[in-house]
PDB file of C-alpha atoms in Angstrom:
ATOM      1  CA  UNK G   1      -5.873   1.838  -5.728  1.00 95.00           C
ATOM      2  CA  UNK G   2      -3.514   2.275  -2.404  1.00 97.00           C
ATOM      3  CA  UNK G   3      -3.797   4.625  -0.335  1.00 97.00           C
ATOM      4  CA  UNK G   4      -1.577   5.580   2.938  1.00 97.00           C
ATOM      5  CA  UNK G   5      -2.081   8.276   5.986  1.00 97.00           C
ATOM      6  CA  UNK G   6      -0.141   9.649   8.876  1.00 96.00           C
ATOM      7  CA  UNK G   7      -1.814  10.996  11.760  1.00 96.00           C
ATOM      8  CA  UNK G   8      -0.306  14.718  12.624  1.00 94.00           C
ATOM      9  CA  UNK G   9       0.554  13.517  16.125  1.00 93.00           C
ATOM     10  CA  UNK G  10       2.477  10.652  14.606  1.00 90.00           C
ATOM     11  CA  UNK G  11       0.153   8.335  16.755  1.00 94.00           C
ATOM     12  CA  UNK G  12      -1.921   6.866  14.212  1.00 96.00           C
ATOM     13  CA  UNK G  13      -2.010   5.443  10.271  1.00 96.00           C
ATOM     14  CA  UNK G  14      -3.810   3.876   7.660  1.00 96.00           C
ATOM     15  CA  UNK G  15      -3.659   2.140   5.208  1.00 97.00           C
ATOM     16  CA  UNK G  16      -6.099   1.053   2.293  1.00 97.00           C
ATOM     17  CA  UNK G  17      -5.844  -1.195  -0.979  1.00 97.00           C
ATOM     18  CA  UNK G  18      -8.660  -1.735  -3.806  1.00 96.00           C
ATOM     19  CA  UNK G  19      -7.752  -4.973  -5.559  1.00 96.00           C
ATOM     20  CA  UNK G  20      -9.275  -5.695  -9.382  1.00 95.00           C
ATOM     21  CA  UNK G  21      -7.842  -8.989  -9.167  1.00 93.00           C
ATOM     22  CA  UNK G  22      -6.027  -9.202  -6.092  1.00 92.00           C
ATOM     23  CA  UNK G  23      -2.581  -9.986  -6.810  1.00 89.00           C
ATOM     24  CA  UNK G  24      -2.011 -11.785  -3.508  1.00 88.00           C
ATOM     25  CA  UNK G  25      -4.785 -14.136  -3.708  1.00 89.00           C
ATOM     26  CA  UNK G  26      -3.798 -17.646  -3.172  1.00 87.00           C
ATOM     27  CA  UNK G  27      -7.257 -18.313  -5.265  1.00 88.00           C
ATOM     28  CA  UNK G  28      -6.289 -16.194  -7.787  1.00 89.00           C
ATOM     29  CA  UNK G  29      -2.788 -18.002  -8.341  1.00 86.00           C
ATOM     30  CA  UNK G  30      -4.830 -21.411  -7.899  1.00 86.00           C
ATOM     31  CA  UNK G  31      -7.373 -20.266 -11.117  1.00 87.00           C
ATOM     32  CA  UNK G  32      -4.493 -18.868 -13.085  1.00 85.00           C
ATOM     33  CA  UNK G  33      -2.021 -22.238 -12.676  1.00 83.00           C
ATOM     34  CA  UNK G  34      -5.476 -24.468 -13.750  1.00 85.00           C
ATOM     35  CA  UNK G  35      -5.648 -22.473 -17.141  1.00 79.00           C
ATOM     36  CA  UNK G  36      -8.629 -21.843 -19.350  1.00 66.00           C
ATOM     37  CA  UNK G  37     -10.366 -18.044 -18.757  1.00 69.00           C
ATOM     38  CA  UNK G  38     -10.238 -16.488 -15.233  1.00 82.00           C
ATOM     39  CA  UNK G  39     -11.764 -12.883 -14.606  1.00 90.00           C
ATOM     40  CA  UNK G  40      -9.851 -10.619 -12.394  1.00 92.00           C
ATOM     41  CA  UNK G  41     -13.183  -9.099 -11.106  1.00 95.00           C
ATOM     42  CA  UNK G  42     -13.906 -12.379  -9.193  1.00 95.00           C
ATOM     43  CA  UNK G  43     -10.964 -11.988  -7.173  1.00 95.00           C
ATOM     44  CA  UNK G  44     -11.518  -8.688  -5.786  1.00 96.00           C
ATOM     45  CA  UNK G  45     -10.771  -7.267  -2.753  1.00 95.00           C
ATOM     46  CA  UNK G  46     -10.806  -4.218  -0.296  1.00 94.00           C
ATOM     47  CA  UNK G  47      -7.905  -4.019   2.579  1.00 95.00           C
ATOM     48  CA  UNK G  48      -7.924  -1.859   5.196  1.00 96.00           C
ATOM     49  CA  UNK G  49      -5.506  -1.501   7.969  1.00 96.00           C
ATOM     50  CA  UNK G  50      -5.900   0.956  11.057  1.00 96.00           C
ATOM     51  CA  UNK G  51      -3.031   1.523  13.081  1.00 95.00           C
ATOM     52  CA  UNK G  52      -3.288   2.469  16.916  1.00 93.00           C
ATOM     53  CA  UNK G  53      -0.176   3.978  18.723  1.00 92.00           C
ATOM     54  CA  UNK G  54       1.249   0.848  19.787  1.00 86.00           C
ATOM     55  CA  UNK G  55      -1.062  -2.058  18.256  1.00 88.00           C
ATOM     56  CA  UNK G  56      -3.093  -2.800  15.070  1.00 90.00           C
ATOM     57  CA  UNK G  57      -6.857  -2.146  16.066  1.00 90.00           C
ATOM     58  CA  UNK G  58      -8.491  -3.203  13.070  1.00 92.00           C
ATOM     59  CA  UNK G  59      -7.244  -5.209   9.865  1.00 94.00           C
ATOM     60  CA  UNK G  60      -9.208  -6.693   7.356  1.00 94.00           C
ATOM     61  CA  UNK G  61      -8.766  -8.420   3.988  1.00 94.00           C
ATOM     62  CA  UNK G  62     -11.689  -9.913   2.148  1.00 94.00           C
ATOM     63  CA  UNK G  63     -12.204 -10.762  -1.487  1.00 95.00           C
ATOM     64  CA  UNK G  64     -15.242 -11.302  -3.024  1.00 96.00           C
ATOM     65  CA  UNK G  65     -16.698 -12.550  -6.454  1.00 95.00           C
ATOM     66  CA  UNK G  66     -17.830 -10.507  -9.191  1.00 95.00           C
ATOM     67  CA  UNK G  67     -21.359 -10.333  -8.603  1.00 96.00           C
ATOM     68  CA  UNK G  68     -19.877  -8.038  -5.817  1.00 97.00           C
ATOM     69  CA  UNK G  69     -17.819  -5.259  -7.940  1.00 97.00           C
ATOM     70  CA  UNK G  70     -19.586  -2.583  -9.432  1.00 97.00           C
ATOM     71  CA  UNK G  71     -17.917  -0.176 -10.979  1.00 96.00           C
ATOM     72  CA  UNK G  72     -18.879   3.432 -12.158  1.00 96.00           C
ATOM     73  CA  UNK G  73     -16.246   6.463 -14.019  1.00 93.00           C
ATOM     74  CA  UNK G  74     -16.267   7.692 -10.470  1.00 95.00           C
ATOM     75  CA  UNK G  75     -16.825   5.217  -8.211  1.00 97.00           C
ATOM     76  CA  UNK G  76     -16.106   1.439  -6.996  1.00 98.00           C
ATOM     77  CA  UNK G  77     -17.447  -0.805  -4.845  1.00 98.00           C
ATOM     78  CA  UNK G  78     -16.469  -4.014  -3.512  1.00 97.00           C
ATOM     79  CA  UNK G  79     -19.508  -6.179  -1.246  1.00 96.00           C
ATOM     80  CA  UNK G  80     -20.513  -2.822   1.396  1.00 96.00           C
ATOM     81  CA  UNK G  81     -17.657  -0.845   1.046  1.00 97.00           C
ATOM     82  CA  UNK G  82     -17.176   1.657  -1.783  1.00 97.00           C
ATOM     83  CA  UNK G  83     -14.322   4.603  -2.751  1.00 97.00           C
ATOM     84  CA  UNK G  84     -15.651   7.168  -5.102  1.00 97.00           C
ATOM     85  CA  UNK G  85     -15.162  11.313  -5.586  1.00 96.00           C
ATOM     86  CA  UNK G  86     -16.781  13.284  -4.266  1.00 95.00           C
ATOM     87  CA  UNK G  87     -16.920  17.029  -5.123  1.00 91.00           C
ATOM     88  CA  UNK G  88     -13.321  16.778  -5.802  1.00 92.00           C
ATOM     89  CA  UNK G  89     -12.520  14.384  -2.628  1.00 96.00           C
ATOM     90  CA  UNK G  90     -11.870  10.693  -2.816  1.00 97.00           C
ATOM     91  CA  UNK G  91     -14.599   9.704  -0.519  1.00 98.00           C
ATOM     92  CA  UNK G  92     -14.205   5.799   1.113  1.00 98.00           C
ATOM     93  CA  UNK G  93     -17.179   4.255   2.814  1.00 98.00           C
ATOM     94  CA  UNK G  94     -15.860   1.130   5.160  1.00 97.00           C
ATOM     95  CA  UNK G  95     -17.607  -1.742   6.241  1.00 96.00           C
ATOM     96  CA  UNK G  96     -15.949  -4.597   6.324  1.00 95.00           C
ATOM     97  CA  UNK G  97     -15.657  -7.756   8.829  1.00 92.00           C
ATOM     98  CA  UNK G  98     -12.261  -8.018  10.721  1.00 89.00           C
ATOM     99  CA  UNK G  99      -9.837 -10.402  10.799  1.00 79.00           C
ATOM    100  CA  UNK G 100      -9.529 -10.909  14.775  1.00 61.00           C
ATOM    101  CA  UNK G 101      -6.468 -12.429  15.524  1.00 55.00           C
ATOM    102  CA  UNK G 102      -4.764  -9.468  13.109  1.00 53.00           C
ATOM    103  CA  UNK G 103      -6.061  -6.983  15.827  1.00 51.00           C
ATOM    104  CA  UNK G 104      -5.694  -5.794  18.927  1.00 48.00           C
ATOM    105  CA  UNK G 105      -9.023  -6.415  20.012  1.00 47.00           C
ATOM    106  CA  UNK G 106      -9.945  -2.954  20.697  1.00 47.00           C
ATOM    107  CA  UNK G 107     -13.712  -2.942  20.169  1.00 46.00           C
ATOM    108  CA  UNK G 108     -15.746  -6.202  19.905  1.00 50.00           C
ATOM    109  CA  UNK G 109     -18.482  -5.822  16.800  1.00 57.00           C
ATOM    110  CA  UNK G 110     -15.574  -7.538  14.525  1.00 84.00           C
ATOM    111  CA  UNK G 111     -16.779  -5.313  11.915  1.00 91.00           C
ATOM    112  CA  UNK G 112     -14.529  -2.547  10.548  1.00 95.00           C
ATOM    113  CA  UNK G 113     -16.856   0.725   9.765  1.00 96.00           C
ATOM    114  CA  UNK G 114     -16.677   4.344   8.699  1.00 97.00           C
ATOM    115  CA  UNK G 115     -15.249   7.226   6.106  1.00 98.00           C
ATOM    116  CA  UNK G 116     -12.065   7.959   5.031  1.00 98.00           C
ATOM    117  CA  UNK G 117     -12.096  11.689   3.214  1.00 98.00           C
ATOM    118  CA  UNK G 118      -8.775  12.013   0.902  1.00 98.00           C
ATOM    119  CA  UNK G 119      -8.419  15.735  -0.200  1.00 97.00           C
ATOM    120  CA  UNK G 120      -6.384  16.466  -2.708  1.00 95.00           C
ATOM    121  CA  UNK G 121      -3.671  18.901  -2.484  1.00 92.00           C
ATOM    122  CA  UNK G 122      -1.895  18.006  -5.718  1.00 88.00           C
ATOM    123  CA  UNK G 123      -2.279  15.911  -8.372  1.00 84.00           C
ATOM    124  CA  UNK G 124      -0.042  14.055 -10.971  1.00 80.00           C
ATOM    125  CA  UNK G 125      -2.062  12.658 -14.291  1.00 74.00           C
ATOM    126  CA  UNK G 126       0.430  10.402 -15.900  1.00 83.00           C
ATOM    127  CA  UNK G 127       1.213   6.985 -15.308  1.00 90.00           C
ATOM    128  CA  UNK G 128       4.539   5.242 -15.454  1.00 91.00           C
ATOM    129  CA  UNK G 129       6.222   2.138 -16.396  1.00 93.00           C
ATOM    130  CA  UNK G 130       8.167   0.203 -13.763  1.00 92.00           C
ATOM    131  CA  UNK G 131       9.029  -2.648 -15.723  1.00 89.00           C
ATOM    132  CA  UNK G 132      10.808  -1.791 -18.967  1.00 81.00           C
ATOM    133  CA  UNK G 133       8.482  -3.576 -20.834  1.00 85.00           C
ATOM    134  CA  UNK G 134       5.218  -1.523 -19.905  1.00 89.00           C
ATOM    135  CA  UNK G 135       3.211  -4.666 -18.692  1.00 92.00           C
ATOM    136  CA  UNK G 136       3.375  -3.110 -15.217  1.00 95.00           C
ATOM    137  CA  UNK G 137       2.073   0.761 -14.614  1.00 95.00           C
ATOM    138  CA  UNK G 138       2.632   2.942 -11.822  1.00 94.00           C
ATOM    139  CA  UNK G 139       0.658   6.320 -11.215  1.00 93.00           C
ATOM    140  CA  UNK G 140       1.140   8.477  -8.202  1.00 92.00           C
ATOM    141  CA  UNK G 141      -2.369   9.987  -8.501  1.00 93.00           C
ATOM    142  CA  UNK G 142      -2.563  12.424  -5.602  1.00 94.00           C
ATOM    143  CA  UNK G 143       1.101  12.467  -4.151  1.00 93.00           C
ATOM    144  CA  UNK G 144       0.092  15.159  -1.576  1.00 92.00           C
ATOM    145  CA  UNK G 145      -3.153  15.001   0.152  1.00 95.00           C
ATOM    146  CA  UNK G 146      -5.081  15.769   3.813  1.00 96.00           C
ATOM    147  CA  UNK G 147      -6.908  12.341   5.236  1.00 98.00           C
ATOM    148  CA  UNK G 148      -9.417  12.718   7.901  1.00 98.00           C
ATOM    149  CA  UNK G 149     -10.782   9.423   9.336  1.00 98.00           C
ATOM    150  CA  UNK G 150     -13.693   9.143  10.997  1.00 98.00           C
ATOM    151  CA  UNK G 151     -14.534   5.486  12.165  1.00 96.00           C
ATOM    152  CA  UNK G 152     -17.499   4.607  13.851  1.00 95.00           C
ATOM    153  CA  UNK G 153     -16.732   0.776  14.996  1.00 93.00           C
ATOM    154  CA  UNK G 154     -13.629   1.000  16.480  1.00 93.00           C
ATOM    155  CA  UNK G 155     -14.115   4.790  17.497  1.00 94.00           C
ATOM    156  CA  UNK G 156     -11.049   6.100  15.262  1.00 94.00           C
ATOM    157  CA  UNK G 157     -11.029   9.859  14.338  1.00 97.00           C
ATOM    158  CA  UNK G 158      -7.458  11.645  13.783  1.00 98.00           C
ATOM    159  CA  UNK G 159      -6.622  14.035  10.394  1.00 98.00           C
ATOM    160  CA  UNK G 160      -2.892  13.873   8.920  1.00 96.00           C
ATOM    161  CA  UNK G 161      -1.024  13.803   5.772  1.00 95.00           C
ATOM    162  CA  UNK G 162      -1.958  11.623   2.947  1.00 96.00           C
ATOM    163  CA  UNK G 163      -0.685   9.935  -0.125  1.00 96.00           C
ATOM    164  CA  UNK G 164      -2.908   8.320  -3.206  1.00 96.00           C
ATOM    165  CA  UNK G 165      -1.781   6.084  -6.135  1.00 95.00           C
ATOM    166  CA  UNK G 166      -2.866   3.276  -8.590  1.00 95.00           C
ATOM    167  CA  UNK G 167      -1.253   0.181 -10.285  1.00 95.00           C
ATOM    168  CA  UNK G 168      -2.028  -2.003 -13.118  1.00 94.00           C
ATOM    169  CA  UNK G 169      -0.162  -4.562 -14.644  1.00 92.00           C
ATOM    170  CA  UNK G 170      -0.888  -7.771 -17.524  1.00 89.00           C
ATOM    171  CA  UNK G 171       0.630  -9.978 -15.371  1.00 86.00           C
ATOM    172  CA  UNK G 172       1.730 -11.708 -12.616  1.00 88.00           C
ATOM    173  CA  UNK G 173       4.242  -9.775 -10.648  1.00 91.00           C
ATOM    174  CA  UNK G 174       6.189 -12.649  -9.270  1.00 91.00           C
ATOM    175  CA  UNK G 175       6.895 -13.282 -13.155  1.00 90.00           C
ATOM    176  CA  UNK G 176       8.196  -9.447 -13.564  1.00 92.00           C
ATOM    177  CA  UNK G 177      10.236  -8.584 -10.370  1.00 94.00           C
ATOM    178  CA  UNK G 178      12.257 -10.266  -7.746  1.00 95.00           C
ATOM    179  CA  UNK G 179      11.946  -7.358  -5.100  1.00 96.00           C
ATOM    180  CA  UNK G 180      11.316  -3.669  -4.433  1.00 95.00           C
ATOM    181  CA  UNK G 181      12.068  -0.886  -1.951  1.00 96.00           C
ATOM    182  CA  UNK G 182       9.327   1.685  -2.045  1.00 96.00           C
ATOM    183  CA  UNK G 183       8.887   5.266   0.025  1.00 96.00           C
ATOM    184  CA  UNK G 184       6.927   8.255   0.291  1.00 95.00           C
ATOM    185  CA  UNK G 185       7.926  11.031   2.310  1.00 94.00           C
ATOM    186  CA  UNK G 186       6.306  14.943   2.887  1.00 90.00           C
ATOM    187  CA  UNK G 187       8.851  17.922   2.503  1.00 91.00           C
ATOM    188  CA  UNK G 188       8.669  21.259   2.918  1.00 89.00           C
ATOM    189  CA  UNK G 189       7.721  22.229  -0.437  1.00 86.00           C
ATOM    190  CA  UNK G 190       5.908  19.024  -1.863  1.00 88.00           C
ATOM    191  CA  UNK G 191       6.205  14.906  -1.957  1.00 93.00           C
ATOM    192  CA  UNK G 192       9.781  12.951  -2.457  1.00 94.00           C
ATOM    193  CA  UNK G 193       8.837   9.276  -3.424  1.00 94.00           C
ATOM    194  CA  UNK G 194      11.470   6.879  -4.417  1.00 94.00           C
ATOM    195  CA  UNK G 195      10.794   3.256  -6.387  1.00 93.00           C
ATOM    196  CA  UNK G 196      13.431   0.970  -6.059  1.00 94.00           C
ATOM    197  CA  UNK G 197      12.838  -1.873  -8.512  1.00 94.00           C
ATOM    198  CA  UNK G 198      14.614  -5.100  -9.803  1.00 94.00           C
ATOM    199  CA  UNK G 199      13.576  -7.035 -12.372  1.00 92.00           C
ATOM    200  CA  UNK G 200      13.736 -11.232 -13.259  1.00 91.00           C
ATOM    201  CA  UNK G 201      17.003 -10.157 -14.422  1.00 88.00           C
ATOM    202  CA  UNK G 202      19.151  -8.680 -11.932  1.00 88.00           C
ATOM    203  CA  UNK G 203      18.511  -5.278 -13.394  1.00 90.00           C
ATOM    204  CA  UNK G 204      17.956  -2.000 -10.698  1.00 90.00           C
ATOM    205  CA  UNK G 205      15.999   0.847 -11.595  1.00 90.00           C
ATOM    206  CA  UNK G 206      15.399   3.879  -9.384  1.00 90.00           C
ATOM    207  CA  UNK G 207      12.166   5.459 -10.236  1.00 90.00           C
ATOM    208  CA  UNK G 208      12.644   8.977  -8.080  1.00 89.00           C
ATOM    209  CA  UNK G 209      10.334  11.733  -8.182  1.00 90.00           C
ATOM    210  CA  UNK G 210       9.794  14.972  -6.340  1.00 90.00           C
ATOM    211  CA  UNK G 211       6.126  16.442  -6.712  1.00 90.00           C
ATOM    212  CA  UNK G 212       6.599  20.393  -5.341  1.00 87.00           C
ATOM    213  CA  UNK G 213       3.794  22.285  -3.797  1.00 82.00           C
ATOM    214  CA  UNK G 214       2.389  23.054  -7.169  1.00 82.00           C
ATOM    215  CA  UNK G 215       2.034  19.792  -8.515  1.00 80.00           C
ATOM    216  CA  UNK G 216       5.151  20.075 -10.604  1.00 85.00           C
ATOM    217  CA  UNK G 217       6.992  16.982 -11.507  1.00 84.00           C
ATOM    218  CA  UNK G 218      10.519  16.493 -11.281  1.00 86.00           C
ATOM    219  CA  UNK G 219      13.177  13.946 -11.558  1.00 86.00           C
ATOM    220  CA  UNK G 220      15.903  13.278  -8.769  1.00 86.00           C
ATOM    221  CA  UNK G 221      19.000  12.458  -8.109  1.00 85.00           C
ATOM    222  CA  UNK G 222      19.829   8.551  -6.196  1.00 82.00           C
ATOM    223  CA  UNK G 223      20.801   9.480  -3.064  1.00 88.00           C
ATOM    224  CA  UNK G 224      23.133   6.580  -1.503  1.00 91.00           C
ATOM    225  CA  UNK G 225      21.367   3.246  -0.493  1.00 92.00           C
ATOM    226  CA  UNK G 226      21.073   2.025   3.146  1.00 92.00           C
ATOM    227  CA  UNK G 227      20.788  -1.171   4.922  1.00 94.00           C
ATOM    228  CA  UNK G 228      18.034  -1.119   7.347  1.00 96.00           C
ATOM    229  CA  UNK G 229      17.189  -3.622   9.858  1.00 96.00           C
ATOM    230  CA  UNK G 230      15.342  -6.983   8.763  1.00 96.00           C
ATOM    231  CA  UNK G 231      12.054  -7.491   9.562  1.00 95.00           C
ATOM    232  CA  UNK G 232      11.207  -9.904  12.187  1.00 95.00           C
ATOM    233  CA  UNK G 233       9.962 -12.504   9.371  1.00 95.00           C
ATOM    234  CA  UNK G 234      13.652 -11.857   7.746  1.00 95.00           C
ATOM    235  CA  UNK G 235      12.363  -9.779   5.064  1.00 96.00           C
ATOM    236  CA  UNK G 236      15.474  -7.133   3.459  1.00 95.00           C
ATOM    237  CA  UNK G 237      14.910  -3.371   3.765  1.00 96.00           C
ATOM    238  CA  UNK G 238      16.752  -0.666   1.964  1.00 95.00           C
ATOM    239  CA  UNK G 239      16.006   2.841   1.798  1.00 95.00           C
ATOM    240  CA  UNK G 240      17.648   5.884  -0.034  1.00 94.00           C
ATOM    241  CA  UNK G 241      19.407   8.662   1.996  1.00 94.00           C
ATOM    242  CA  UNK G 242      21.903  11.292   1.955  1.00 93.00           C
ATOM    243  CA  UNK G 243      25.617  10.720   1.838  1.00 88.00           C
ATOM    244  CA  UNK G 244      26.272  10.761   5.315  1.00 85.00           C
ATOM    245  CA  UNK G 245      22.532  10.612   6.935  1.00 83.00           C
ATOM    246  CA  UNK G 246      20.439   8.491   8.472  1.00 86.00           C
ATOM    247  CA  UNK G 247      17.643   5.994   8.632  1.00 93.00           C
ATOM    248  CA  UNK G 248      16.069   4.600  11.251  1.00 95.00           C
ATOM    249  CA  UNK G 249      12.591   2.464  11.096  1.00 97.00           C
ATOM    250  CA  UNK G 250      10.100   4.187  13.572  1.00 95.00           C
ATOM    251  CA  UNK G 251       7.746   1.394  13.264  1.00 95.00           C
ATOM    252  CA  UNK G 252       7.136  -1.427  11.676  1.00 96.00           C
ATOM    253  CA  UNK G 253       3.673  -1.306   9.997  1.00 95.00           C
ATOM    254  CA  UNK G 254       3.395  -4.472   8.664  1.00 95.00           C
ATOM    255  CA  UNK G 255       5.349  -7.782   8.870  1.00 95.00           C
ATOM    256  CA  UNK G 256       4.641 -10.264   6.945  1.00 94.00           C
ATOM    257  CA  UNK G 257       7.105 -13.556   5.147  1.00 94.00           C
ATOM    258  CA  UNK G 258       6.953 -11.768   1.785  1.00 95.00           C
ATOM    259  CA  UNK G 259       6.340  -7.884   2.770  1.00 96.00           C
ATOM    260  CA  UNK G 260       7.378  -5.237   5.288  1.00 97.00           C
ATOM    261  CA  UNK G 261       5.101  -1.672   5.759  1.00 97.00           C
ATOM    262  CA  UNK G 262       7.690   0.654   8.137  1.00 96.00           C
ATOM    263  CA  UNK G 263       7.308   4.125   9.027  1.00 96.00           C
ATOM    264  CA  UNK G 264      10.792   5.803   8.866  1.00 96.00           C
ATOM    265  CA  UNK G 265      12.739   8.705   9.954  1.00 95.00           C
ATOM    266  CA  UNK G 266      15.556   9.770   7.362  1.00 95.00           C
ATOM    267  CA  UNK G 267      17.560  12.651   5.956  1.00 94.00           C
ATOM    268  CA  UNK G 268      16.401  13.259   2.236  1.00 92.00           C
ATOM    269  CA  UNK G 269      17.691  16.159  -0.001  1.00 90.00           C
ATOM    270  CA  UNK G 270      18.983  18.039   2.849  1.00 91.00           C
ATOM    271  CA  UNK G 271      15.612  17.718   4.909  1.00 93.00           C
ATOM    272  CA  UNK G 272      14.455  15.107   8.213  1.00 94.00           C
ATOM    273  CA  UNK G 273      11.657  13.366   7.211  1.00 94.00           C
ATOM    274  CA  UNK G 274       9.401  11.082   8.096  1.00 93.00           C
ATOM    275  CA  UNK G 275       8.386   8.405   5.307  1.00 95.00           C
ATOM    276  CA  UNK G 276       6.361   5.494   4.732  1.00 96.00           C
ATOM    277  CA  UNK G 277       7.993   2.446   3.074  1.00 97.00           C
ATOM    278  CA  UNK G 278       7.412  -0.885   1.877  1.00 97.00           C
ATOM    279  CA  UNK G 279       9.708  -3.870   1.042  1.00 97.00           C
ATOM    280  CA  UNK G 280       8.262  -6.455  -1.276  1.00 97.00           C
ATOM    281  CA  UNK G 281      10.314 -10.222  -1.961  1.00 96.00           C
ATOM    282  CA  UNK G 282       8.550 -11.332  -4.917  1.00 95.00           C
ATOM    283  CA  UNK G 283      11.112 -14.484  -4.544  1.00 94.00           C
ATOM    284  CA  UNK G 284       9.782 -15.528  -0.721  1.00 94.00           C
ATOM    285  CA  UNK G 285       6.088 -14.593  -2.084  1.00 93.00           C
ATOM    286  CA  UNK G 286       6.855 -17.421  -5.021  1.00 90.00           C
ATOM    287  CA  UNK G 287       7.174 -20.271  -1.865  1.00 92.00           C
ATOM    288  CA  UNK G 288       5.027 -22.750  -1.471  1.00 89.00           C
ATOM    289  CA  UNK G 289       5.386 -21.982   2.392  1.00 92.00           C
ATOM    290  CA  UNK G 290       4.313 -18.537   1.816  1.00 91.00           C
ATOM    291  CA  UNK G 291       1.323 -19.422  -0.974  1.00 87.00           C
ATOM    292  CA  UNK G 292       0.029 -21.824   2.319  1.00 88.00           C
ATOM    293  CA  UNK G 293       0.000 -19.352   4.932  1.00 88.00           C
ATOM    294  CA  UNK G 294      -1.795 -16.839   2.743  1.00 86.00           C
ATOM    295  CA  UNK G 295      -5.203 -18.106   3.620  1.00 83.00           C
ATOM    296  CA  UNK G 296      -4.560 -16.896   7.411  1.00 82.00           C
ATOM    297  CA  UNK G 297      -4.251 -13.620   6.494  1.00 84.00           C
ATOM    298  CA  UNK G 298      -7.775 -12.969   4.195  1.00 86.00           C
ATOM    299  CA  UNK G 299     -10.509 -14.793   3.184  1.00 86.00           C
ATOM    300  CA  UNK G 300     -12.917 -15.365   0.305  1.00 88.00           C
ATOM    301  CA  UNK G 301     -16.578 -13.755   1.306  1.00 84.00           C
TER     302      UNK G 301
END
């Protein structure tokens, strides 16, 4: 489950990932390469990210063992934290210990606690394959939504726009992809979000979809590509755009050797917009450099 927010004053964001097997676990990779049965559930894990104005205040990324995941039709938890719906809300319940040297240092429990309400403004009910194959399943559950955070420890509280989906694949993704470009951005009349994916095998496939105000669900046009800026770990980002429009990256999010998070400003469909967007190199994430520097960034609870 991912799910992504932008403050209305442009000041703030969030970010938050349910793994059922996290995909990025070096622990994970380390049962899978030994062989023999390995259950997803027992490499589970919440992230959260909370993004200040200029600085991360609060990161976290901690995976925990089965004995930990309970799940319910409507709900899931992971060790304290839990997302469930709620009278028609996705309802997330935070608490979670921080990773310190991710932060800014902004409050000094080093735990990571509150709500996150995601209300739904529209709603999509089909998921779809990325791959070609159908091993790997995107669905943008709730491409529209309002977000209000209300964090207790650090003392966050904003409201903004909000975006909701869910992934599930029967494998690896290092062994199904080299790379991807991914955006969401809010329109006037709904949600454009554009998948830019390329398979083991060279091949490109634009997955583009505009969700309108009344959850319809519509096809698009490529616009052109665009070169954007590398991140500061060297990472390649591409966006789409208009024929003769721009893109410029607002903020970078994330950076990591494998994955950029950006907030960008672009011209879409004849509209400025402002959109969040990922970069993922499944090739850098296959390094052994990258596999060893993992650990630094989560841990196993």
């Amino acid at each position: 489950w991912y799910i992504d927010a932008l403050s209305d004053d442009g000041r703030h964001a969030l970010t938050f990932i349910a793994m059922l097997g996290n995909v990025f676990s070096p622990f994970y990779a380390r049962a899978r390469a030994e062989g023999g049965g390995h259950d997803p559930l027992a490499f589970s894990a919440f992230n959260v990210a909370l993004y200040g104005p200029s600085k991360t205040a609060a990161w976290a990324l901690n995976e925990r063992g089965r004995a930990e995941v309970h799940r319910e039709p409507h709900a899931l938890s992971i060790g304290a934290s839990s997302a469930r719906w709620e009278g028609g809300d996705l309802v997330i319940s935070l608490d979670e210990p921080d990773t310190p040297f991710l932060t800014s240092r902004l409050f000094k429990s080093g735990r990571i606690r509150g709500t996150v309400r995601v209300r739904p403004e529209t709603a999509h009910g089909e998921p779809l394959a990325i791959d070609g194959e159908g091993k790997h399943l995107w669905w943008p559950v709730l491409p529209h939504a309002r977000v209000e955070v209300e964090m207790h420890e650090p003392a966050i509280r904003w409201k903004g726009s909000g975006y909701h989906d869910a992934n599930a694949g029967d494998g690896p993704l290092e062994e199904a992809f080299r790379a991807w470009d991914w955006s969401r951005a809010q329109t006037r009349d709904g949600t454009v979000i554009l998948y830019d994916v390329e398979t083991l095998d060279g091949a490109r496939t634009l997955h583009g979809r505009r969700i309108d105000a009344r959850g319809g669900f519509h096809p698009v046009e490529a616009p052109r590509r665009c070169e954007l800026p590398r991140s500061r770990w060297g990472v390649t980002r591409t966006t789409r755009t208009d024929a003769g429009g721009h893109a410029t990256v607002q903020r970078t999010l994330e950076d990591t050797p494998f994955y950029a998070r950006s907030v960008l400003t672009k011209r879409l469909y004849g509209e400025d917009v402002h959109a969040v967007h990922e970069a993922l190199d499944l090739r850098r994430f296959r390094e052994d450099w990258v596999r060893f520097l993992l650990p630094f960034r989560m841990r196993r609870v």
